[in-house]
Coordinates of N, CA, C and O in Angstrom, one line a residue:
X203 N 16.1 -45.5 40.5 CA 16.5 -44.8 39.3 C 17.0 -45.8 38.3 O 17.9 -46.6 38.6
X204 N 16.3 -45.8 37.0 CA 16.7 -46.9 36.3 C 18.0 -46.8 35.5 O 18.2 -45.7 35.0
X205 N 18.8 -47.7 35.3 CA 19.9 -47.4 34.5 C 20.4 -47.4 33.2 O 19.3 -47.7 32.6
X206 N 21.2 -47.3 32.4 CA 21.1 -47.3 31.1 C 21.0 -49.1 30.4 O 20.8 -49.5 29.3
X207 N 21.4 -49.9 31.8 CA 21.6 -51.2 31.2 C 19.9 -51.6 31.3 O 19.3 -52.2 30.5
X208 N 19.2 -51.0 32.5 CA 17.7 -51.4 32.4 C 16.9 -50.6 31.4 O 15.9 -51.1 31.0
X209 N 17.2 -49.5 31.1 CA 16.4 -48.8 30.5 C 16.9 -50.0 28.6 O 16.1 -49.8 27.7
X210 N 17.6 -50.5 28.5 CA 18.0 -51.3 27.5 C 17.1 -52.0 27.5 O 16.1 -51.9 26.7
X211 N 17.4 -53.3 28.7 CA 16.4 -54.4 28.6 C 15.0 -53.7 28.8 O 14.4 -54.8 28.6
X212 N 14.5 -53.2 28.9 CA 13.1 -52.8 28.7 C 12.7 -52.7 27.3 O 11.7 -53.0 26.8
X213 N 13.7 -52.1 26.7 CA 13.1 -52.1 25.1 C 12.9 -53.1 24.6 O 11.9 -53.4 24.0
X214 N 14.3 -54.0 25.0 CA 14.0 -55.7 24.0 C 13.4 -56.6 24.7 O 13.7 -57.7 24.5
X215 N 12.0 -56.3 25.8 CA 11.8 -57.1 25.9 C 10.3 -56.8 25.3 O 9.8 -55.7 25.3
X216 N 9.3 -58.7 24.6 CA 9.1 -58.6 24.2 C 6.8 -58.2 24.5 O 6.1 -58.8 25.3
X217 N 6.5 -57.3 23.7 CA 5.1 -56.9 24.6 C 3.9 -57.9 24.0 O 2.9 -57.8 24.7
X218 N 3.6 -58.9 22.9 CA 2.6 -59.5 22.5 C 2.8 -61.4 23.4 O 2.3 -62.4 22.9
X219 N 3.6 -61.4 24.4 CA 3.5 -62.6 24.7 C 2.2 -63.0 25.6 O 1.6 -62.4 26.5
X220 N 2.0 -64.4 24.9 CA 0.5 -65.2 25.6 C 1.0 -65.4 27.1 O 2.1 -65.2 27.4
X221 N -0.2 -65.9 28.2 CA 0.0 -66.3 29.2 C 1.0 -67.4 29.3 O 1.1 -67.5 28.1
X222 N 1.7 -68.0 29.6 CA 2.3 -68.9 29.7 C 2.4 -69.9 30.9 O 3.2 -69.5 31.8
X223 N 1.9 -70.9 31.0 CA 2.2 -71.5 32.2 C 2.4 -72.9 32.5 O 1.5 -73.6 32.1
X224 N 3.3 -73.7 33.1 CA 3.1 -75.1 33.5 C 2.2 -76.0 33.0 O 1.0 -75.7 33.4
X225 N 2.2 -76.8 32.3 CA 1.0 -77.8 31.7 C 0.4 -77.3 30.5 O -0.5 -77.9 30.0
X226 N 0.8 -76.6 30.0 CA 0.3 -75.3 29.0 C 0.7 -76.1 27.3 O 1.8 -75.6 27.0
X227 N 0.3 -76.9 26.3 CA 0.9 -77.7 25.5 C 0.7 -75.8 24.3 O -0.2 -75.0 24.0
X228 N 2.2 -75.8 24.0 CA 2.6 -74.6 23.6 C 3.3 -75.0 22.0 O 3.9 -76.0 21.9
X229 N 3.1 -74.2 20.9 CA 3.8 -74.4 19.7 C 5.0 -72.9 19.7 O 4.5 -71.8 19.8
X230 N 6.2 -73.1 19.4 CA 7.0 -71.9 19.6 C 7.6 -72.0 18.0 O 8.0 -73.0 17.5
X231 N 7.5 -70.9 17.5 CA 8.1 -70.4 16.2 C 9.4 -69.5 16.3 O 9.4 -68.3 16.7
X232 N 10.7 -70.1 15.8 CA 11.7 -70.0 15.8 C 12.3 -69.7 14.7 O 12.5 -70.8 14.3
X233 N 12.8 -68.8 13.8 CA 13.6 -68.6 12.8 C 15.1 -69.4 13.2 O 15.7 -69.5 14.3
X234 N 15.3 -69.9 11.7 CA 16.5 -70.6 12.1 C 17.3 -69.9 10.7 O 16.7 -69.4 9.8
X235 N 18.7 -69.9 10.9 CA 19.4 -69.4 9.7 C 20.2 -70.6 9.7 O 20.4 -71.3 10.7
X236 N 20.6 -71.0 8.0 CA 20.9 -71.8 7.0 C 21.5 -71.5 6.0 O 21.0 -71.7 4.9
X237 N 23.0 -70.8 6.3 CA 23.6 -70.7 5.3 C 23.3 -69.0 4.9 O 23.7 -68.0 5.6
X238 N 22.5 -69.0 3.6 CA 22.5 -67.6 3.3 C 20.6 -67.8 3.5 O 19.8 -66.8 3.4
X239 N 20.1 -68.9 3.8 CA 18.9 -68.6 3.6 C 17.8 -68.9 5.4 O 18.3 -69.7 6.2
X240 N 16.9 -68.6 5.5 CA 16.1 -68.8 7.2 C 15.1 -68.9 6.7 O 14.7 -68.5 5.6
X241 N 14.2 -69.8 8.1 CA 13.7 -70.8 7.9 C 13.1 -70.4 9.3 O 13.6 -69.9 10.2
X242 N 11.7 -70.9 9.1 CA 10.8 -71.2 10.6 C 10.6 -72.5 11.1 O 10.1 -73.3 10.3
X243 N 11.1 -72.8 12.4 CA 11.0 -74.0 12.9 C 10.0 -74.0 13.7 O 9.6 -73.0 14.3
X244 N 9.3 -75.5 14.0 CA 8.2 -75.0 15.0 C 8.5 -76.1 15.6 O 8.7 -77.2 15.1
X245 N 8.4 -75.8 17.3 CA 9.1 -77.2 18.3 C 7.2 -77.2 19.2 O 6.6 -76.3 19.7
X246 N 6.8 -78.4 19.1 CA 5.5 -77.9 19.9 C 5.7 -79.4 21.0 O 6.0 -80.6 20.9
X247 N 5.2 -78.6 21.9 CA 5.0 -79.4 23.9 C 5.1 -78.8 24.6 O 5.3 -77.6 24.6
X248 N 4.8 -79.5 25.5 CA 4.5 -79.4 26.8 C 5.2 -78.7 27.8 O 6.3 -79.0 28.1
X249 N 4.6 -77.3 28.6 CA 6.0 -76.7 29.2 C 5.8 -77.4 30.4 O 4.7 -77.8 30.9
X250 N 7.0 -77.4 30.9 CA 7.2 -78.5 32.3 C 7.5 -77.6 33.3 O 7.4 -77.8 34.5
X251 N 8.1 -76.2 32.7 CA 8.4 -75.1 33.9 C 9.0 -73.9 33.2 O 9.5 -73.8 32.1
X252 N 8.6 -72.8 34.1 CA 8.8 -71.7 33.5 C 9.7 -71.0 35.1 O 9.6 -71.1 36.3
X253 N 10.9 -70.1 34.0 CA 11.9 -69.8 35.2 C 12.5 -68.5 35.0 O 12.7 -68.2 33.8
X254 N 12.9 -67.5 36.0 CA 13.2 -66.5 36.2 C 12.5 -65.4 36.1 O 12.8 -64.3 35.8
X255 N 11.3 -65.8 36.5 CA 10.4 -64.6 36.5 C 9.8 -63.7 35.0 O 9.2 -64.5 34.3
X256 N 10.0 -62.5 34.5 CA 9.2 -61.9 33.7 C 10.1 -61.1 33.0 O 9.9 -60.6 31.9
X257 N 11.3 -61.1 33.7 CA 12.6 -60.5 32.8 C 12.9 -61.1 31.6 O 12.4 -62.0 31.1
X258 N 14.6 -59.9 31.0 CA 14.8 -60.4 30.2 C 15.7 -62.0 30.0 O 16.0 -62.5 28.9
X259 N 15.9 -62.4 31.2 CA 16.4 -63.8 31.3 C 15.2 -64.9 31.3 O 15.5 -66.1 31.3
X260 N 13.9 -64.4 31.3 CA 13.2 -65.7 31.8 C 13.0 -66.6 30.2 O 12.9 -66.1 29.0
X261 N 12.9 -68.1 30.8 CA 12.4 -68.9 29.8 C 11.6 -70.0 30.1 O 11.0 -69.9 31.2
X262 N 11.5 -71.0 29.5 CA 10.6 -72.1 29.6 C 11.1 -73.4 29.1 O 11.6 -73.5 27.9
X263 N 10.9 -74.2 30.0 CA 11.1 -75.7 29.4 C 9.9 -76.4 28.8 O 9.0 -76.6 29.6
X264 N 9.8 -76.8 27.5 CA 9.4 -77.2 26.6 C 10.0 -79.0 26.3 O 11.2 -79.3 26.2
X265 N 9.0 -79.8 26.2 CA 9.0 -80.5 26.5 C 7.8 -81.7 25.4 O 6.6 -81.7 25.3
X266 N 8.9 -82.7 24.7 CA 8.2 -83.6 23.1 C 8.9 -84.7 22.9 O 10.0 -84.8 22.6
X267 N 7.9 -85.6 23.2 CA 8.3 -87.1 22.5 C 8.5 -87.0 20.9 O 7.9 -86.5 20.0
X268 N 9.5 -87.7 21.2 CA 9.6 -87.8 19.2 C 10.1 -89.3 19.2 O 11.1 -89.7 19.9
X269 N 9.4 -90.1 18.4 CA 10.1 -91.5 18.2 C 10.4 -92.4 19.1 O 10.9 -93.5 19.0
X270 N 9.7 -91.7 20.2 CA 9.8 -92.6 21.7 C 10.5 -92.1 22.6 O 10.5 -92.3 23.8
X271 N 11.5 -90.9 21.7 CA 12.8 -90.0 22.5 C 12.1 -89.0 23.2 O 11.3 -88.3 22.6
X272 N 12.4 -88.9 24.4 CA 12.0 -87.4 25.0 C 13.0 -86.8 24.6 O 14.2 -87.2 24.6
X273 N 12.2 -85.1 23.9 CA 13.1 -84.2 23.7 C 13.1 -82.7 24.5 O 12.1 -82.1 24.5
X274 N 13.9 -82.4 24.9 CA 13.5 -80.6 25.6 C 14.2 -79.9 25.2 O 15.2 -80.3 24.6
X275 N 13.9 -78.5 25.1 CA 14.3 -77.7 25.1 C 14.1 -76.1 25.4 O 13.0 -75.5 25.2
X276 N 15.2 -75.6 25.8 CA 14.6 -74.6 26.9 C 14.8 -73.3 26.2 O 16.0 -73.0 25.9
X277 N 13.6 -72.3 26.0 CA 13.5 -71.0 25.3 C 13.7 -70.2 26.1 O 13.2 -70.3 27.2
X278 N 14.6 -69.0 25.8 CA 14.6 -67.5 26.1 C 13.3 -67.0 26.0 O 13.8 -66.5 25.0
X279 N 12.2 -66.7 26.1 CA 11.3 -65.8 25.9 C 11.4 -64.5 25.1 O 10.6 -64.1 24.2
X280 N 12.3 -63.9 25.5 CA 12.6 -62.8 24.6 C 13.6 -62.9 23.6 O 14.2 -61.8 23.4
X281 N 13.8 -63.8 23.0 CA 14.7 -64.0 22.1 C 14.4 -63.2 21.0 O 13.2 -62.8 20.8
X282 N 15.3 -62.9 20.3 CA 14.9 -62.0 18.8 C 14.5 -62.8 18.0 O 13.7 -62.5 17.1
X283 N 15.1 -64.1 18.0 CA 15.0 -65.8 16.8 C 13.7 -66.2 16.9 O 13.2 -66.8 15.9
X284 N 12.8 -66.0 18.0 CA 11.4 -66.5 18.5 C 10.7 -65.3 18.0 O 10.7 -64.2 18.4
X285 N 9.8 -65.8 16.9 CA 9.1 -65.3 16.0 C 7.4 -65.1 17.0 O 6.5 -64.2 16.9
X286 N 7.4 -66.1 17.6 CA 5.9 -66.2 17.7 C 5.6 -67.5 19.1 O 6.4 -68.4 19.1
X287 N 4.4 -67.5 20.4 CA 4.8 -68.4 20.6 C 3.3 -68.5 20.8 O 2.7 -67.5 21.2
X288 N 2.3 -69.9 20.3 CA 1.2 -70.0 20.2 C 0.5 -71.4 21.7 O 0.9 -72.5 22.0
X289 N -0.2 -70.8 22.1 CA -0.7 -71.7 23.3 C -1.6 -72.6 22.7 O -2.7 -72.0 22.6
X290 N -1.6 -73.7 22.4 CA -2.2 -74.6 22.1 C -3.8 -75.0 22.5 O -4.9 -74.9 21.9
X291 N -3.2 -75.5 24.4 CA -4.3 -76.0 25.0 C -3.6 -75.7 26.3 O -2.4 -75.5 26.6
X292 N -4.8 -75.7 27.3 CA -4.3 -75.2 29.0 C -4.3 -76.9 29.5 O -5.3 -77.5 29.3
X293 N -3.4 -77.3 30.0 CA -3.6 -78.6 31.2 C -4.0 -78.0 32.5 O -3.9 -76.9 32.9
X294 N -4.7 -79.1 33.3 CA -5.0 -78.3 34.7 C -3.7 -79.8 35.4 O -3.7 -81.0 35.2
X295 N -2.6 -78.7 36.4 CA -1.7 -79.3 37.0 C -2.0 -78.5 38.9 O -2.6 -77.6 39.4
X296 N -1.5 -79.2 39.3 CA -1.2 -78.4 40.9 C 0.1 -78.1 41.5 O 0.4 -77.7 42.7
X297 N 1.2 -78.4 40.3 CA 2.4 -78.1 40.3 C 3.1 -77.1 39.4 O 3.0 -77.1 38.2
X298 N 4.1 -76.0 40.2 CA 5.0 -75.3 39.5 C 6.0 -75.6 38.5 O 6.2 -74.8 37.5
X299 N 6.9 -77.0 38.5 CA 7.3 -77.4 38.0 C 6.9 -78.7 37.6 O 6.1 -79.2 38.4
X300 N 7.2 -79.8 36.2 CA 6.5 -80.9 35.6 C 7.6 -81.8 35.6 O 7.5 -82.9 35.1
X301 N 8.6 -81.4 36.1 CA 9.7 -82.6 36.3 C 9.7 -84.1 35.7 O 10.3 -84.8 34.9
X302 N 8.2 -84.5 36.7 CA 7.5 -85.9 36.6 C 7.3 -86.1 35.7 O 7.5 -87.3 35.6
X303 N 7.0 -85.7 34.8 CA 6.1 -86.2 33.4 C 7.8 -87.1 32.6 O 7.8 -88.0 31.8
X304 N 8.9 -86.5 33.1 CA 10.1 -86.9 32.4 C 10.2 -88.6 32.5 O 10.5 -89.4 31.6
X305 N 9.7 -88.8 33.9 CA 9.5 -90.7 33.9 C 8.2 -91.4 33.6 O 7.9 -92.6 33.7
X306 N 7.4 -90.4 33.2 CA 6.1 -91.0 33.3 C 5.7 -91.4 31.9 O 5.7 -90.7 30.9
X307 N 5.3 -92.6 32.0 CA 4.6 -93.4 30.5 C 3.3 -93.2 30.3 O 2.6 -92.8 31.2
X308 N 2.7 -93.4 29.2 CA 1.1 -94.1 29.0 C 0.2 -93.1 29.8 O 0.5 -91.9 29.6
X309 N -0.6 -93.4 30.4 CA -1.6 -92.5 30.7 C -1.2 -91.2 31.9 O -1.8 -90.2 32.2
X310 N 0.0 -92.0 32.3 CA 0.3 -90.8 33.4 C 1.0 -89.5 33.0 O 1.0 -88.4 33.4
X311 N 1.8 -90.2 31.9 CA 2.2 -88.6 31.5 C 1.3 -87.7 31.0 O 1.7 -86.6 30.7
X312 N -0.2 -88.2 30.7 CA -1.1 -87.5 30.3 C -1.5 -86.4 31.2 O -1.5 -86.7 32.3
X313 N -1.8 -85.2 31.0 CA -2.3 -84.0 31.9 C -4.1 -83.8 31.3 O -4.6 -83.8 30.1
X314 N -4.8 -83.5 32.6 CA -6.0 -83.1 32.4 C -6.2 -81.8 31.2 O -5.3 -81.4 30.5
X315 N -7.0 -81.4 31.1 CA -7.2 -80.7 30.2 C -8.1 -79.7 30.8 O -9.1 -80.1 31.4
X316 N -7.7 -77.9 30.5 CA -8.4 -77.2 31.6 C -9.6 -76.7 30.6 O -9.3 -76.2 29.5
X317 N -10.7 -76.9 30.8 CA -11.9 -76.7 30.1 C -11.8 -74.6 30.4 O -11.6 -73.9 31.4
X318 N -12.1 -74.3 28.8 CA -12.0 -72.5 29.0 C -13.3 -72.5 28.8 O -14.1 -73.2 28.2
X319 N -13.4 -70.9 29.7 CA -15.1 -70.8 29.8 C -14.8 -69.3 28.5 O -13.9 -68.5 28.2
X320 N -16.0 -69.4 28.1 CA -16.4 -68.4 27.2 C -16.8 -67.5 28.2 O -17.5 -67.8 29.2
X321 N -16.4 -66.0 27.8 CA -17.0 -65.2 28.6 C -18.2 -64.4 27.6 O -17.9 -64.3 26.4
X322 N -19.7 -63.9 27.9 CA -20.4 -63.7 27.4 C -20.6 -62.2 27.8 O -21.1 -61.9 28.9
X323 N -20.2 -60.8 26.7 CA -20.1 -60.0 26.9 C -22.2 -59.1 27.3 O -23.1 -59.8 27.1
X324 N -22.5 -57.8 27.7 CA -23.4 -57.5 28.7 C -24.4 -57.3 27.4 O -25.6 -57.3 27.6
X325 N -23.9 -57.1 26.4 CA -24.8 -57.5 24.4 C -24.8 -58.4 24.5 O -25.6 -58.1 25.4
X326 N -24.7 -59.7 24.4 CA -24.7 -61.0 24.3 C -26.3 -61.0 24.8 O -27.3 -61.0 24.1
X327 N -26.1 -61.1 26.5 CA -26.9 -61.3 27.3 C -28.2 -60.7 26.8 O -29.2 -61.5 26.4
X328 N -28.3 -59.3 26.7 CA -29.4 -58.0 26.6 C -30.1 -59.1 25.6 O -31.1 -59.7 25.9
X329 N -29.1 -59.3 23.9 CA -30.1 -59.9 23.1 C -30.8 -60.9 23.4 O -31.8 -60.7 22.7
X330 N -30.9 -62.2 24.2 CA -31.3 -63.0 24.5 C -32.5 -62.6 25.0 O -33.3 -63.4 25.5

């Protein structure tokens, strides 16, 4: 029997989010407030891990060199401030979490790249 605090979190959580996964190079849109006026920020990398499952607690570690600096930072998913969160490109990894990539330089921190197949709907085909 659900309760008033679940029947809550079900509303705010949010229904247009992309797949999301490990290796996944991700751009997230953020409103930021400034005073009297807001602003969209966009933080874009690499998620290194994604945690707490599908609820209203889960988030993702996001993950960007800037200036030589590794930078992270870890999103709510359901945040109300997270305007938008756009999947870039898929990496192909064989790990849940990307921890490694935090010591890794030069070509190793590089992740393969998972080639997407086009799906060719049963019209496609017929016309051919």
């Amino acid at each position: 029997m659900p309760t008033k605090l679940d029947n809550f979190n079900q509303q705010q959580l949010k229904k247009d989010l992309p797949d999301i996964q490990p290796g996944d190079n991700v751009r997230v849109f953020q409103k930021i407030k400034e005073g009297d006026k807001e602003r969209t920020q966009v933080f874009e990398g690499i998620v290194l891990a994604k945690n707490h499952g599908k609820g209203i607690s889960s988030t993702i570690t996001v993950r960007r060199e800037i200036s030589g600096v590794g930078v992270e930072r870890i999103f709510p998913i359901h945040l109300p401030t997270i305007e938008k969160i756009e999947v870039v490109s898929h990496g192909k990894v064989r790990r849940a979490k990307l921890y490694y990539l935090r010591a890794a330089k030069g070509k190793r921190a590089r992740l393969k790249r998972e080639e997407t197949k086009e799906v060719t709907t049963t019209t496609e085909k017929a016309a051919k």
